[in-house]
């Protein structure tokens, strides 16, 4: 399955004419959407696997399918769509995303459920595929701000109570909104436009700050807002609370649910801030607990008695120790659950309608492969646990009249939220530079990502493709490893991360590095999910600027000996020169590496004629492009740097009226 747009599944597209059907068919293939066409189009439209025919009126057909899809793409007049869907609309939390594409494919309009349903995002994904203009009319989008009601979506935060419409309206008017964030990622704060309405300062006593017109809480606390307050408020709940549970055999789901609700309410904690349930591994099959986790879509993390035993807790019990081999289940499990959130890349996610994810917990050493600590190592681990955990609610015992069983509950706070999402890595080649040299699939992938990471020069080149709310991390040219590590870290957290390389990402680009690092971290090949988007490599773009030099066998050689020993590079240069390959020289020269090019030219001069044609192309398809056609013996006279690729022709390559041509042999 394609990585892009998975969360919109199932998707329907509706076309009422053959032209519209032809327009939507390729999109449906990319997004794995079902294309619905009327009977009348059946003969004229190529019926592919996912094309289905409706026989009723479109109005009736829509009634039948409205509930079945998370997103519906119409290619129809927007007025007609408005009339068709208006009787079906419920509210923005339940309606599917509705997107309209005009028959000519010039515009993609986010019509309904732009934020909650994701129609804005779907529009941004579709527009590059059609080479169309996205039409998004939401106020926050036009202010280049993330929608406040979808702000926490990438991080798996849960929307809490509050007057969302009022607060959104105040943001749209550009009035000051106070943000009090006590938990969860602050990445979103760092990627706002210069002009934004948020005030992040906690008010200091006696200090005047601009009077806010609204307030946003981002916390694990359940705030009670007075309906009469002049200050409209909303609350987001990052999932940072791990509930440790110990229970007797046969404890019912009802008792567990009531116990957790009661204890959360007593301590003013938000149930929506629960990341997951943690317990001892012998409870992995406890029916009440499993049912509770399934209903609430919470992961269940289990730990061995041996591991629970290593955690220092406030209320150990000798009786529990005799029974299960550890003096604490609830407190120790809560602490371990929270601790694990910090430093593991456990599977994030919850499969709807299936059993809850039951994870066998273990604590990892950050620098090593996953493993249980050995007895001798426990002390160190133990110290670390004491320091880095935060037990919010110590052990409470709970019983409910008329319900079987009893439970103990404790709540611990994790530093990092559980996102509940499966991370994705989109490894993207952006081509030589100009936006029209990027494939539409790559544009779509960039638009789809929560985070875009890349070398600053390339990030600047693709700036117009970014959407409000996207996290964009520019990193220096030398930090390829750090870029890959950062991308993997964020993907393991649950985010969709686009890693951009110039040219093709798999040709001296980031794709190999990211995959290598995933392999080194025992990646299972699936989580995070990876998809690769090819781009036009420098050898192709340079070739197209000078003619057709790559018409015969060719190879690429990088002169950078930072990662490859010079002896290896030299061997390849000799082989390529000897075998009469056309050669594309990447990374020919930098400020510190100047000798390599001289050596390479000397090698070629041993096997080739001095007048062997050479093209030197700097910054192909970029603003300051420079192209020089020369000969091997004069190559050193041309200015060459790290933005240059050199194409050395073969023995038959010639230059004709400033065009470099390598004959294929058709004309003898
Ligand atoms: N992934 C890239 C290559 C990255 S290595 C690709 O497929 O093109 C960096 C080297 O690529 C540079 O030192 C230069 O040799 C070459 N290069 C990248 N973009 C270029 C451009 N627009 N014009 C000329 N050379 C380029």
XYZ file of C-alpha atoms and ligand atoms in Angstrom:
694
model
C 0.000 0.000 0.000
C 1.152 3.529 -0.693
C 2.268 5.465 2.327
C 0.675 8.729 1.184
C -2.877 9.393 2.287
C -3.373 6.208 4.286
C -5.326 7.976 7.001
C -7.975 9.074 4.509
C -8.861 5.517 3.597
C -11.399 4.540 2.442
C -11.552 7.230 -0.254
C -14.213 7.573 -2.960
C -14.025 9.649 -6.120
C -17.095 10.534 -8.141
C -17.120 11.424 -11.825
C -20.256 11.922 -13.870
C -18.651 12.387 -17.299
C -15.967 10.446 -19.206
C -13.663 13.515 -19.059
C -13.978 13.705 -15.296
C -13.453 9.968 -14.987
C -10.255 10.161 -17.014
C -9.055 13.012 -14.828
C -9.711 11.158 -11.597
C -8.568 7.683 -12.622
C -4.806 8.220 -12.110
C -5.436 9.917 -8.759
C -7.560 6.995 -7.698
C -4.723 4.680 -8.577
C -2.213 6.681 -6.520
C -4.504 7.077 -3.537
C -6.082 3.638 -3.858
C -9.516 5.244 -4.041
C -12.698 3.781 -5.499
C -13.909 5.652 -8.573
C -17.692 5.737 -8.918
C -19.110 6.446 -12.385
C -22.728 6.436 -13.615
C -24.115 3.770 -15.872
C -23.993 6.186 -18.778
C -20.181 6.353 -18.651
C -19.655 2.637 -18.451
C -18.930 2.180 -22.151
C -16.589 5.117 -22.546
C -14.507 4.702 -19.407
C -11.808 2.103 -19.074
C -13.112 0.025 -16.158
C -10.053 -0.544 -13.996
C -10.061 -2.641 -10.871
C -11.196 0.098 -8.516
C -13.842 1.629 -10.812
C -17.421 0.915 -9.854
C -20.692 1.801 -11.524
C -23.696 3.273 -9.723
C -27.110 2.738 -11.229
C -29.284 4.933 -9.012
C -29.368 8.751 -9.159
C -26.206 10.353 -7.766
C -28.307 11.868 -4.986
C -29.491 8.442 -3.830
C -26.124 6.880 -4.410
C -24.525 9.452 -2.119
C -27.002 8.645 0.637
C -25.878 5.024 0.421
C -22.142 5.632 0.456
C -21.857 8.792 2.618
C -21.054 6.866 5.800
C -18.690 4.424 4.092
C -15.904 6.826 3.169
C -13.568 9.113 5.076
C -13.025 11.287 2.028
C -14.978 11.949 -1.164
C -13.449 13.638 -4.206
C -15.946 15.036 -6.719
C -15.234 16.154 -10.226
C -18.372 18.168 -10.645
C -19.487 21.802 -10.426
C -19.010 22.933 -6.828
C -22.593 24.255 -6.733
C -23.919 20.842 -7.673
C -21.781 19.247 -4.983
C -23.067 21.696 -2.360
C -26.671 20.846 -3.246
C -25.978 17.121 -3.305
C -24.246 16.901 0.043
C -26.182 19.509 2.016
C -28.905 17.096 3.253
C -26.184 14.682 4.374
C -23.969 17.042 6.341
C -23.933 16.436 10.078
C -21.010 18.306 11.622
C -17.311 18.759 11.068
C -16.434 15.953 13.468
C -18.432 13.326 11.574
C -18.596 14.401 7.929
C -16.091 12.992 5.446
C -13.544 15.300 3.833
C -15.161 16.713 0.696
C -12.919 17.905 -2.119
C -13.978 19.194 -5.536
C -11.876 19.157 -8.709
C -13.043 21.050 -11.794
C -13.284 18.961 -14.936
C -10.335 20.729 -16.517
C -8.237 19.805 -13.491
C -7.134 23.382 -12.897
C -8.362 23.739 -9.315
C -8.733 21.485 -6.302
C -11.141 22.926 -3.750
C -11.295 21.944 -0.106
C -15.063 22.203 0.330
C -15.997 20.633 3.632
C -14.324 19.296 6.789
C -11.107 21.099 5.952
C -9.574 20.612 9.383
C -11.197 17.716 11.207
C -11.866 15.650 8.100
C -8.553 16.610 6.539
C -9.968 18.066 3.306
C -7.318 20.824 3.353
C -4.536 18.266 3.548
C -6.129 16.083 0.891
C -6.390 19.146 -1.351
C -2.688 19.831 -0.865
C -1.887 16.231 -1.727
C -4.077 16.221 -4.848
C -3.048 19.570 -6.302
C 0.511 18.555 -7.310
C -0.760 15.278 -8.773
C -3.036 17.243 -11.111
C -0.714 20.200 -11.491
C -3.663 22.209 -10.197
C -3.996 25.169 -7.850
C -5.157 24.229 -4.363
C -8.053 26.352 -3.127
C -8.152 26.470 0.655
C -10.309 29.136 2.207
C -9.847 28.507 5.949
C -8.684 31.558 7.902
C -5.758 29.859 9.639
C -4.409 28.578 6.317
C -4.406 32.051 4.887
C -2.610 33.374 7.982
C -0.063 30.559 7.499
C -0.946 29.178 10.913
C -1.721 25.616 11.899
C -5.448 25.199 12.581
C -5.849 25.374 16.334
C -8.351 22.503 16.288
C -5.857 20.231 14.502
C -2.710 21.552 16.143
C -2.001 18.410 18.147
C -3.007 15.900 15.464
C 0.544 15.030 14.362
C 1.502 14.353 17.970
C -1.561 12.249 18.723
C -2.899 14.774 21.239
C -6.570 14.509 22.115
C -8.850 17.489 21.808
C -10.428 18.359 25.147
C -13.276 20.605 26.158
C -13.549 24.262 25.273
C -15.075 26.776 22.924
C -13.167 25.825 19.795
C -15.133 28.013 17.414
C -14.685 31.137 19.507
C -10.960 30.613 19.994
C -10.497 29.909 16.258
C -12.346 33.146 15.486
C -10.077 35.142 17.795
C -6.989 33.678 16.131
C -8.433 34.538 12.715
C -8.761 38.149 13.865
C -5.098 38.165 14.879
C -5.834 38.895 18.526
C -3.488 37.703 21.261
C -4.026 34.166 22.434
C -2.215 32.904 25.475
C -0.757 29.406 25.203
C -0.027 27.561 28.420
C 1.750 24.367 27.448
C 2.651 22.007 30.273
C 3.133 18.815 28.315
C 3.782 17.504 24.843
C 6.067 18.428 21.999
C 6.862 22.101 21.518
C 8.058 21.550 17.963
C 4.971 23.334 16.623
C 5.934 26.501 18.533
C 9.277 26.687 16.756
C 7.862 26.700 13.247
C 5.299 29.466 13.320
C 5.413 32.435 10.937
C 7.073 35.607 12.281
C 3.684 37.204 12.777
C 1.559 34.967 14.981
C -1.004 35.666 17.667
C 0.363 33.304 20.331
C 1.808 34.464 23.631
C 3.810 31.674 25.255
C 4.908 33.501 28.382
C 3.487 32.239 31.636
C 2.182 35.409 33.316
C 4.617 36.612 35.983
C 3.202 38.184 39.107
C 3.178 41.952 38.892
C 4.213 42.018 35.237
C 1.975 43.431 32.585
C 1.681 41.488 29.351
C -0.744 42.052 26.453
C -4.190 41.074 27.619
C -5.044 37.821 25.923
C -8.396 37.426 24.237
C -8.360 33.625 24.523
C -6.364 30.866 26.168
C -5.129 27.486 25.007
C -4.107 24.907 27.570
C -1.923 22.048 26.461
C -1.737 19.794 29.478
C -2.636 16.519 31.142
C -4.849 18.329 33.638
C -8.611 18.386 33.218
C -9.456 22.095 33.392
C -13.011 23.055 34.265
C -13.968 26.144 32.267
C -16.723 28.373 33.491
C -19.300 29.017 30.742
C -19.590 32.658 31.942
C -15.909 33.466 31.597
C -15.007 36.362 29.277
C -11.926 34.534 28.158
C -12.764 31.689 25.776
C -10.544 28.672 26.363
C -9.748 25.333 24.798
C -7.608 22.438 25.919
C -5.477 19.882 24.163
C -4.302 16.767 26.010
C -0.979 15.236 24.978
C -0.989 11.548 25.872
C 1.635 11.542 28.599
C -0.007 9.638 31.449
C 0.795 5.973 31.984
C -1.675 4.190 34.194
C -0.149 1.322 36.135
C -2.737 -1.301 36.965
C -2.581 -4.317 39.228
C -5.693 -6.439 39.559
C -7.141 -9.664 40.847
C -8.018 -12.347 38.320
C -11.444 -11.739 36.839
C -11.607 -7.994 37.565
C -14.290 -6.590 35.275
C -13.898 -3.965 32.583
C -16.486 -1.856 34.388
C -14.468 -1.853 37.603
C -11.302 -0.908 35.754
C -13.029 1.892 33.826
C -14.765 3.263 36.925
C -11.585 3.061 38.998
C -9.541 4.990 36.450
C -12.229 7.614 35.925
C -12.656 8.133 39.659
C -8.965 8.473 40.373
C -8.452 10.782 37.422
C -11.342 12.950 38.501
C -10.060 13.147 42.107
C -6.655 14.265 40.895
C -7.983 16.579 38.145
C -6.283 14.509 35.471
C -7.624 14.289 31.925
C -8.639 10.784 30.886
C -7.815 11.858 27.319
C -4.204 12.357 28.385
C -3.797 8.623 29.019
C -1.021 7.226 26.879
C -1.552 3.615 27.840
C -1.981 1.008 30.511
C 0.990 -0.741 32.083
C 0.961 -3.922 34.116
C 2.808 -7.164 34.932
C 3.168 -9.661 32.081
C 1.013 -12.306 33.770
C -1.909 -9.912 33.196
C -1.408 -9.840 29.423
C -4.484 -12.080 29.072
C -6.651 -10.422 31.738
C -9.976 -10.130 29.947
C -11.357 -7.044 31.726
C -8.103 -5.192 31.116
C -7.944 -6.213 27.456
C -11.555 -5.199 26.904
C -10.952 -1.840 28.554
C -7.884 -1.168 26.391
C -9.726 -2.176 23.244
C -12.678 0.056 23.969
C -10.510 3.059 24.776
C -7.989 2.325 22.019
C -5.100 2.205 24.475
C -1.957 0.123 24.233
C -1.309 -2.362 27.037
C 2.332 -2.593 28.062
C 3.401 -5.496 30.201
C 6.603 -5.958 32.174
C 8.199 -8.988 33.809
C 8.265 -9.266 37.606
C 12.055 -9.137 37.360
C 11.944 -5.748 35.687
C 9.211 -4.334 37.936
C 11.315 -5.436 40.869
C 14.085 -3.015 39.892
C 11.936 0.052 40.277
C 11.993 1.905 43.565
C 8.413 2.737 44.540
C 6.828 4.587 47.449
C 4.453 1.778 48.466
C 6.015 -1.668 48.074
C 4.017 -4.615 49.437
C 5.441 -7.850 50.850
C 2.188 -9.669 50.164
C 2.302 -8.723 46.473
C 5.979 -9.696 46.379
C 5.166 -13.191 47.683
C 2.310 -13.580 45.202
C 3.818 -12.330 41.944
C 7.522 -11.875 42.596
C 7.653 -8.070 42.732
C 6.620 -5.806 45.612
C 4.887 -3.381 43.235
C 2.804 -3.801 40.095
C 0.783 -0.581 39.657
C 3.434 1.943 40.697
C 6.374 0.124 39.138
C 4.504 -0.553 35.888
C 3.332 3.078 35.617
C 6.898 4.261 36.129
C 8.276 1.796 33.570
C 5.549 2.610 31.050
C 6.375 6.304 31.298
C 10.102 5.667 31.240
C 9.792 3.488 28.170
C 7.967 6.203 26.308
C 11.093 8.286 26.574
C 13.621 6.012 25.035
C 12.122 3.343 22.890
C 10.673 3.143 19.486
C 7.902 0.796 20.369
C 5.229 0.199 17.796
C 2.950 3.183 17.945
C -0.557 2.797 16.790
C -3.726 0.992 17.447
C -5.473 -1.168 14.938
C -9.165 -0.360 14.886
C -11.542 -3.237 15.509
C -8.766 -5.564 16.497
C -7.320 -6.562 19.810
C -5.293 -3.946 21.644
C -1.595 -3.872 21.087
C -0.037 -5.809 23.911
C 3.602 -4.967 24.164
C 6.131 -6.944 26.080
C 8.024 -4.187 27.809
C 11.713 -3.922 28.283
C 14.019 -1.070 29.028
C 16.583 -0.285 26.436
C 20.018 0.994 26.795
C 19.989 3.991 24.488
C 23.268 3.138 22.877
C 22.793 -0.592 22.474
C 20.384 -3.029 20.989
C 17.230 -3.742 22.904
C 17.911 -6.019 25.833
C 16.868 -6.740 29.365
C 19.346 -5.470 31.886
C 21.373 -8.240 33.454
C 21.410 -8.602 37.220
C 24.752 -6.836 37.534
C 23.527 -3.849 35.549
C 20.336 -3.300 37.455
C 21.738 -0.847 39.957
C 22.682 1.637 37.286
C 19.326 1.212 35.595
C 17.564 1.554 38.932
C 19.262 4.884 39.652
C 18.246 6.152 36.269
C 14.640 5.149 36.852
C 14.483 6.986 40.146
C 15.822 10.131 38.594
C 13.828 10.275 35.438
C 10.321 9.309 36.401
C 7.523 11.201 37.897
C 4.844 9.345 39.787
C 1.819 11.651 39.823
C -0.552 9.401 41.709
C 0.797 6.736 44.025
C -0.929 3.412 44.509
C -4.671 3.551 45.142
C -6.811 0.483 45.804
C -10.208 0.388 44.161
C -13.242 -1.876 44.563
C -16.775 -1.507 43.240
C -19.796 -2.960 44.908
C -21.404 -5.701 42.885
C -18.426 -6.037 40.521
C -15.940 -8.871 40.783
C -12.298 -8.212 41.566
C -10.206 -5.336 42.862
C -7.507 -3.193 41.368
C -4.592 -0.988 42.268
C -3.893 2.095 40.187
C -0.958 4.459 39.957
C -0.262 7.180 37.395
C 3.130 8.263 36.086
C 4.015 11.133 33.790
C 6.158 10.541 30.706
C 8.385 13.293 29.378
C 7.284 12.559 25.839
C 3.780 11.874 24.609
C 2.616 8.633 23.052
C 1.436 9.597 19.579
C -0.401 6.388 18.719
C 0.759 6.867 15.137
C 2.990 4.788 12.924
C 5.822 6.989 11.740
C 6.653 7.357 8.069
C 9.838 8.278 6.282
C 9.439 9.771 2.827
C 12.821 9.836 1.129
C 12.540 12.419 -1.591
C 14.688 13.547 -4.492
C 13.865 17.135 -5.416
C 15.761 17.282 -8.707
C 18.321 19.908 -9.613
C 16.565 22.934 -8.193
C 13.719 24.578 -10.029
C 10.277 23.632 -8.781
C 9.148 22.409 -12.185
C 11.919 19.819 -12.161
C 10.413 18.026 -9.147
C 8.079 15.134 -9.846
C 4.478 15.667 -8.826
C 4.682 12.590 -6.591
C 7.591 14.202 -4.729
C 5.656 17.472 -4.377
C 2.712 15.551 -2.993
C 4.969 13.756 -0.529
C 6.500 17.043 0.658
C 3.042 18.506 1.102
C 1.877 15.455 3.037
C 4.690 15.397 5.585
C 4.460 16.684 9.156
C 8.177 17.432 9.088
C 10.565 18.287 6.253
C 14.291 17.811 6.900
C 17.116 18.714 4.559
C 20.236 20.680 3.802
C 19.398 24.378 4.044
C 20.196 25.220 0.399
C 17.721 22.619 -0.898
C 15.091 23.507 1.693
C 15.244 27.111 0.491
C 14.751 25.978 -3.108
C 11.512 24.150 -2.291
C 10.104 26.670 0.188
C 6.982 27.448 -1.908
C 5.846 23.845 -1.437
C 5.483 24.044 2.335
C 2.139 24.260 4.127
C 1.195 26.171 7.281
C 1.920 24.156 10.394
C 4.622 22.042 8.784
C 7.801 21.619 10.797
C 10.778 22.443 8.594
C 14.263 21.637 9.872
C 17.206 22.975 7.900
C 20.574 21.451 8.675
C 24.103 22.255 7.490
C 25.619 20.417 4.535
C 28.065 18.445 6.639
C 25.464 16.959 8.955
C 24.085 14.122 6.834
C 24.251 11.583 9.680
C 22.542 13.929 12.101
C 19.848 14.605 9.493
C 19.195 10.888 9.097
C 19.212 10.312 12.864
C 16.847 13.206 13.438
C 14.476 11.958 10.735
C 14.421 8.468 12.226
C 13.924 9.842 15.727
C 10.911 11.882 14.629
C 9.480 8.993 12.601
C 9.853 6.669 15.589
C 7.938 9.274 17.559
C 5.091 8.781 15.063
C 5.529 11.692 12.651
C 5.547 11.624 8.861
C 8.991 12.894 7.953
C 10.128 13.966 4.497
C 13.888 13.804 4.054
C 14.842 15.797 0.980
C 17.957 15.424 -1.141
C 18.805 17.348 -4.271
C 18.731 15.349 -7.481
C 17.828 11.773 -6.710
C 17.749 10.779 -3.059
C 19.294 7.399 -3.820
C 22.279 8.814 -5.756
C 24.800 10.130 -3.229
C 21.663 11.245 -1.382
C 19.980 10.670 1.951
C 18.017 7.517 1.052
C 20.930 5.144 1.524
C 22.011 6.755 4.756
C 18.532 6.617 6.272
C 18.053 2.980 5.251
C 21.492 2.046 6.565
C 20.775 3.654 9.895
C 17.396 1.964 10.100
C 19.089 -1.362 9.431
C 21.592 -0.663 12.197
C 18.711 -0.072 14.604
C 17.136 -3.490 13.885
C 14.328 -2.044 11.771
C 11.622 -4.576 10.872
C 11.202 -3.094 7.387
C 7.735 -1.768 8.206
C 7.767 0.603 11.161
C 8.541 3.340 10.418
C 7.061 2.901 6.951
C 9.378 4.015 4.160
C 8.569 5.248 0.660
C 11.105 6.589 -1.792
C 10.404 9.301 -4.363
C 12.954 9.533 -7.182
C 14.254 12.778 -8.603
C 16.242 13.944 -11.613
C 19.890 13.426 -10.726
C 22.630 15.966 -11.480
C 24.053 13.818 -14.287
C 20.710 13.914 -16.076
C 20.056 17.600 -15.551
C 23.615 18.522 -16.560
C 23.408 16.279 -19.625
C 20.149 17.835 -20.745
C 21.720 21.310 -20.552
C 24.573 20.398 -22.899
C 23.044 17.900 -25.324
C 23.032 14.123 -25.202
C 26.365 13.073 -23.692
C 24.970 10.033 -21.835
C 23.742 8.264 -24.978
C 26.148 5.415 -24.454
C 27.309 3.446 -21.439
C 28.136 5.725 -18.594
C 28.917 5.721 -14.912
C 29.097 8.130 -11.997
C 32.089 8.545 -9.725
C 32.228 10.803 -6.691
C 35.610 12.320 -5.912
C 34.762 12.774 -2.254
C 37.161 10.666 -0.245
C 35.644 11.584 3.101
C 33.817 8.268 3.286
C 35.502 6.299 0.495
C 39.285 5.631 0.542
C 41.073 7.408 -2.325
C 42.560 4.092 -3.516
C 39.056 2.812 -4.249
C 38.104 5.978 -6.121
C 41.347 5.849 -8.085
C 40.712 2.229 -9.074
C 37.273 3.118 -10.373
C 38.566 6.150 -12.272
C 41.179 3.973 -13.985
C 38.605 1.309 -14.838
C 36.121 3.835 -16.227
C 38.756 5.701 -18.217
C 40.117 2.452 -19.591
C 36.681 1.035 -20.479
C 35.759 4.224 -22.333
C 32.718 5.009 -20.211
C 31.180 8.447 -20.301
C 31.785 9.525 -16.696
C 29.831 11.915 -14.496
C 32.091 13.246 -11.780
C 30.139 14.215 -8.661
C 31.610 16.160 -5.720
C 34.601 17.170 -7.830
C 36.122 19.756 -5.534
C 35.538 21.561 -2.264
C 37.472 24.176 -0.327
C 39.507 21.495 1.423
C 39.584 18.886 -1.343
C 41.348 20.366 -4.328
C 43.886 17.714 -5.337
C 41.430 14.956 -6.195
C 40.279 16.568 -9.433
C 43.876 17.078 -10.606
C 44.617 13.406 -9.955
C 41.415 12.314 -11.719
C 42.243 14.359 -14.831
C 45.743 12.883 -14.934
C 44.301 9.376 -14.793
C 41.969 10.147 -17.706
C 44.784 11.718 -19.706
C 46.633 8.402 -19.513
C 43.814 6.581 -21.307
C 42.055 9.266 -23.357
C 42.970 11.898 -25.926
C 43.734 15.393 -24.524
C 40.859 16.806 -26.623
C 38.307 14.344 -25.141
C 35.152 16.552 -24.749
C 34.122 17.566 -21.251
C 31.112 19.506 -19.954
C 31.353 21.402 -16.696
C 27.902 22.242 -15.356
C 27.471 24.292 -12.237
C 24.078 24.689 -10.509
C 22.083 23.195 -13.356
C 18.544 24.594 -13.537
C 19.282 27.030 -10.728
C 19.483 30.797 -10.834
C 23.267 30.999 -11.161
C 23.727 28.167 -13.624
C 27.090 28.065 -15.454
C 27.901 25.782 -18.360
C 31.300 25.300 -19.968
C 32.203 22.935 -22.785
C 35.890 22.158 -22.865
C 38.473 19.409 -23.393
C 40.167 17.101 -20.927
C 43.522 18.911 -21.093
C 41.876 22.308 -20.429
C 39.521 21.169 -17.695
C 41.696 22.573 -14.916
C 41.290 26.070 -16.355
C 37.546 25.985 -15.645
C 36.275 27.013 -12.230
C 34.830 23.995 -10.439
C 33.256 23.698 -6.985
C 30.898 21.554 -4.907
C 27.888 22.662 -6.933
C 29.449 21.398 -10.143
C 29.116 18.117 -11.958
C 31.582 17.211 -14.718
C 30.652 15.039 -17.668
C 33.625 13.451 -19.415
C 32.643 12.132 -22.832
C 33.922 8.903 -24.355
C 36.160 8.502 -27.385
C 33.288 9.051 -29.806
C 31.747 12.036 -28.015
C 31.893 15.204 -30.039
C 30.931 18.844 -29.750
C 28.787 20.202 -32.546
C 27.625 23.832 -32.538
C 27.941 23.907 -28.749
C 26.041 20.660 -28.335
C 27.754 17.671 -26.741
C 26.747 14.448 -28.465
C 27.739 10.873 -27.743
C 26.683 8.784 -30.745
C 24.592 5.727 -29.983
C 25.671 4.210 -33.290
C 22.451 4.404 -35.338
C 24.158 6.311 -38.112
C 27.194 4.041 -38.192
N 21.623 13.383 -4.985
C 22.289 14.294 -5.854
C 23.793 14.289 -5.694
C 24.235 14.800 -4.361
S 25.981 14.828 -4.194
C 21.891 13.981 -7.284
O 21.320 12.942 -7.556
O 22.143 14.840 -8.148
C 26.295 16.516 -4.493
C 26.934 16.706 -5.829
O 25.952 16.592 -6.844
C 27.535 18.068 -6.028
O 28.844 18.144 -5.501
C 27.528 18.188 -7.527
O 28.583 17.443 -8.050
C 26.253 17.459 -7.913
N 25.090 18.359 -8.107
C 23.954 18.359 -7.390
N 23.085 19.257 -7.893
C 23.665 19.831 -8.944
C 23.267 20.829 -9.870
N 22.074 21.413 -9.819
N 24.150 21.170 -10.840
C 25.351 20.588 -10.920
N 25.770 19.633 -10.067
C 24.954 19.259 -9.092
